[in-house]
XYZ file of C-alpha atoms in Angstrom:
256
model
C 79.134 -16.012 40.961
C 79.300 -15.311 44.693
C 81.407 -17.892 46.825
C 79.727 -19.921 49.597
C 79.396 -18.185 53.191
C 79.787 -20.667 55.687
C 78.979 -20.512 59.346
C 80.716 -23.873 60.336
C 83.700 -24.262 57.984
C 86.359 -21.274 57.308
C 89.739 -21.308 55.417
C 92.614 -20.704 57.393
C 96.044 -19.325 55.979
C 98.912 -19.256 58.407
C 101.581 -16.982 56.955
C 105.484 -15.872 57.921
C 107.030 -13.901 55.687
C 105.295 -14.963 52.733
C 105.631 -11.474 50.796
C 102.954 -8.945 50.442
C 102.200 -9.755 46.844
C 102.195 -13.542 47.376
C 100.110 -13.519 50.262
C 97.578 -11.119 48.680
C 97.327 -13.358 45.814
C 96.504 -16.358 47.927
C 94.079 -14.877 50.041
C 92.254 -13.270 47.281
C 92.093 -16.606 45.429
C 90.567 -18.310 48.520
C 88.053 -15.339 49.182
C 87.008 -15.964 45.328
C 85.939 -19.687 46.417
C 84.979 -19.377 49.998
C 83.848 -17.094 52.812
C 85.256 -16.750 55.617
C 88.744 -16.535 55.132
C 91.167 -16.169 58.274
C 95.031 -15.402 58.139
C 97.110 -15.864 61.011
C 100.278 -13.639 60.284
C 102.852 -15.367 62.598
C 105.274 -12.673 63.513
C 106.072 -11.569 59.859
C 108.192 -8.340 59.503
C 108.154 -8.375 55.737
C 105.419 -5.698 55.584
C 102.771 -8.663 54.498
C 100.808 -8.187 57.619
C 99.998 -4.531 56.853
C 98.980 -5.463 53.102
C 96.400 -8.043 54.252
C 95.282 -6.121 56.985
C 94.559 -3.263 54.672
C 92.639 -5.763 52.418
C 90.580 -6.930 55.246
C 89.037 -3.486 55.740
C 87.269 -3.571 52.640
C 86.556 -7.395 52.444
C 84.238 -8.442 55.339
C 84.898 -12.195 54.879
C 88.452 -11.793 55.648
C 89.909 -11.501 59.256
C 93.565 -10.971 59.889
C 95.129 -12.551 63.448
C 98.327 -10.993 64.347
C 100.799 -12.770 66.482
C 103.738 -11.039 67.850
C 106.261 -13.486 67.747
C 106.974 -16.142 64.966
C 105.993 -19.621 66.741
C 105.601 -21.840 63.666
C 102.819 -23.172 61.182
C 101.529 -25.667 63.998
C 101.293 -22.616 66.577
C 99.631 -20.442 64.096
C 96.917 -22.965 62.937
C 96.285 -23.831 66.771
C 95.546 -20.282 67.505
C 93.538 -19.849 64.676
C 91.537 -22.940 65.285
C 91.053 -22.071 69.232
C 89.867 -18.540 68.172
C 87.438 -20.511 65.389
C 86.028 -22.743 68.030
C 85.185 -19.804 70.117
C 83.285 -18.305 67.242
C 81.213 -21.552 66.803
C 83.124 -23.037 63.916
C 83.609 -26.634 63.709
C 86.107 -27.043 60.747
C 88.747 -25.095 59.445
C 90.388 -25.813 55.838
C 94.432 -25.123 56.380
C 96.097 -23.980 52.933
C 99.775 -22.510 52.630
C 100.238 -18.754 51.898
C 102.760 -19.475 49.244
C 100.426 -20.090 46.355
C 101.140 -23.893 45.923
C 97.693 -25.179 46.975
C 94.830 -25.046 44.845
C 92.110 -22.514 45.951
C 90.059 -23.670 42.951
C 89.608 -27.002 45.099
C 88.426 -25.402 48.232
C 84.754 -26.028 47.643
C 85.307 -29.838 46.654
C 87.266 -30.256 49.980
C 84.776 -28.536 52.046
C 81.877 -30.584 50.618
C 83.710 -33.710 51.337
C 83.935 -32.226 54.772
C 80.208 -31.533 55.175
C 79.434 -34.828 53.803
C 81.555 -36.713 56.506
C 82.176 -33.979 59.248
C 83.733 -36.284 61.520
C 86.994 -36.941 58.921
C 89.962 -35.215 58.328
C 90.004 -34.641 54.664
C 93.186 -34.827 53.402
C 94.942 -33.571 50.112
C 96.867 -36.153 48.015
C 99.282 -33.898 46.003
C 99.245 -34.381 42.010
C 102.760 -32.847 41.247
C 103.666 -31.356 37.743
C 107.127 -31.975 35.908
C 108.656 -28.999 37.829
C 108.801 -30.756 40.911
C 112.440 -31.839 41.868
C 112.831 -35.506 41.772
C 114.771 -35.261 45.065
C 111.659 -33.712 46.764
C 109.421 -36.939 45.294
C 111.802 -39.308 46.534
C 112.072 -37.795 50.006
C 108.123 -37.553 50.118
C 108.196 -41.432 49.394
C 109.861 -42.142 52.514
C 107.661 -40.088 54.764
C 104.658 -41.848 53.230
C 106.143 -45.236 54.089
C 107.219 -43.978 57.614
C 103.432 -42.826 58.163
C 102.149 -45.937 56.852
C 104.396 -47.830 59.572
C 103.069 -45.549 62.336
C 99.566 -46.326 61.206
C 100.074 -49.945 60.936
C 98.717 -49.559 57.356
C 96.940 -47.127 54.681
C 94.655 -44.235 55.544
C 97.079 -41.274 54.835
C 97.935 -41.116 51.371
C 100.378 -38.167 51.992
C 101.598 -36.780 55.413
C 103.235 -33.629 54.032
C 100.749 -32.064 52.097
C 98.936 -29.413 54.138
C 95.998 -28.747 52.117
C 93.292 -30.255 54.576
C 89.954 -29.883 56.203
C 90.419 -30.456 60.108
C 87.547 -31.024 62.536
C 88.399 -28.350 64.879
C 87.477 -30.088 68.153
C 89.877 -33.110 67.952
C 92.605 -31.160 66.305
C 92.875 -28.821 69.353
C 92.439 -31.845 71.856
C 95.302 -33.592 70.110
C 97.620 -30.369 69.972
C 97.293 -29.680 73.519
C 98.432 -32.938 74.345
C 101.734 -32.388 72.817
C 104.352 -29.909 72.712
C 105.670 -30.842 69.630
C 103.878 -30.316 66.002
C 104.513 -26.433 66.326
C 106.764 -26.003 63.159
C 107.509 -28.277 60.231
C 106.379 -31.273 62.013
C 102.889 -30.255 62.206
C 101.419 -31.623 59.275
C 102.753 -35.298 59.417
C 102.217 -35.336 63.375
C 98.756 -34.063 63.254
C 97.698 -36.878 60.611
C 98.891 -39.640 62.677
C 97.950 -38.612 66.206
C 94.433 -37.696 64.487
C 94.603 -41.093 62.944
C 95.454 -42.756 66.316
C 92.627 -40.662 67.908
C 90.030 -42.502 65.822
C 89.253 -39.396 63.457
C 88.478 -41.154 59.832
C 90.223 -40.029 56.866
C 89.169 -39.066 53.508
C 91.922 -38.513 50.834
C 91.391 -36.519 47.646
C 93.673 -35.804 44.948
C 94.664 -32.163 44.471
C 97.011 -30.340 42.144
C 100.165 -28.860 43.810
C 102.256 -26.214 42.334
C 105.939 -26.303 43.136
C 107.239 -22.790 42.839
C 111.013 -22.521 42.980
C 112.590 -19.329 44.175
C 113.193 -18.379 40.478
C 109.457 -18.329 40.090
C 108.585 -16.361 42.991
C 108.458 -19.236 45.714
C 109.043 -18.713 49.321
C 110.233 -21.328 51.571
C 111.520 -21.386 55.252
C 112.774 -24.862 55.171
C 116.016 -25.119 56.528
C 117.643 -28.104 55.308
C 119.674 -29.521 57.891
C 117.698 -28.226 60.949
C 114.308 -29.407 59.705
C 115.417 -32.554 58.399
C 116.596 -33.444 62.156
C 113.134 -32.310 63.397
C 111.497 -34.473 60.781
C 113.791 -37.629 61.775
C 112.917 -36.717 65.466
C 109.184 -36.522 64.886
C 109.516 -39.998 63.287
C 111.555 -41.318 65.830
C 109.002 -40.214 68.465
C 105.977 -41.613 66.785
C 107.298 -45.092 66.206
C 108.615 -45.160 69.758
C 105.080 -44.260 70.851
C 103.528 -46.778 68.545
C 105.497 -49.446 69.943
C 105.025 -48.488 73.485
C 101.296 -47.556 73.758
C 99.575 -46.639 70.478
C 99.667 -49.643 68.705
C 95.962 -50.831 69.803
C 94.815 -47.426 68.558
C 96.392 -47.988 65.204
C 94.772 -51.298 65.171
C 91.396 -50.217 66.039
C 91.766 -47.326 63.414
C 92.631 -49.671 60.866
C 89.798 -52.076 61.678
C 87.517 -49.283 61.153
C 88.741 -48.566 57.700
C 87.893 -52.133 56.654
């Protein structure tokens, strides 16, 4: 059966040095469930850009956007979202290029977005037994901090990047901050869109944890990026206390 072809919703895959084989597998999986699929190659130098560009020559539902320099996931998503808006698309489903996100759930998430187009549709990850316990504990800390920043629930998991964003508020909120361009993108956008009054829908989705031995790719730098995440939550809590608490309260009242 042919996948749906949409004029409003597209799949957006930011990629940096994912490796040609892994990126092609992820893109082919997405194309099997939805069209169009756009890949933003964020300054890769591992040959994956050339491989996916060749695939685009034979796949009309695939577009490849090349960035000359690596700017981070958030910067790649912003460029893709701005181009999507210019082409008349209203929503982007962002999924990682490393094979951890479930391509088979794309249609479910798109359907939820079509049913409630004003909402940010967030994935709530369901991990298998292979996920390291230390990662799960760190995730619980992030969830707790975001619940503080939102004065309650609404964002079940701030780190899982499998999401459908309404393009207009995403671009508007990102243009208001110089942050949220790298690993801070997923949690910061979830919180700032919540403060901006964007309703949320949370849907469980399986998440594969791929170790390096299993072919997984990660550019997470333990010290640098944990410092970045600590700075993120320091900024968000300060903003909440100084001026965003009325917005957070309004958003929580809308949920009830």
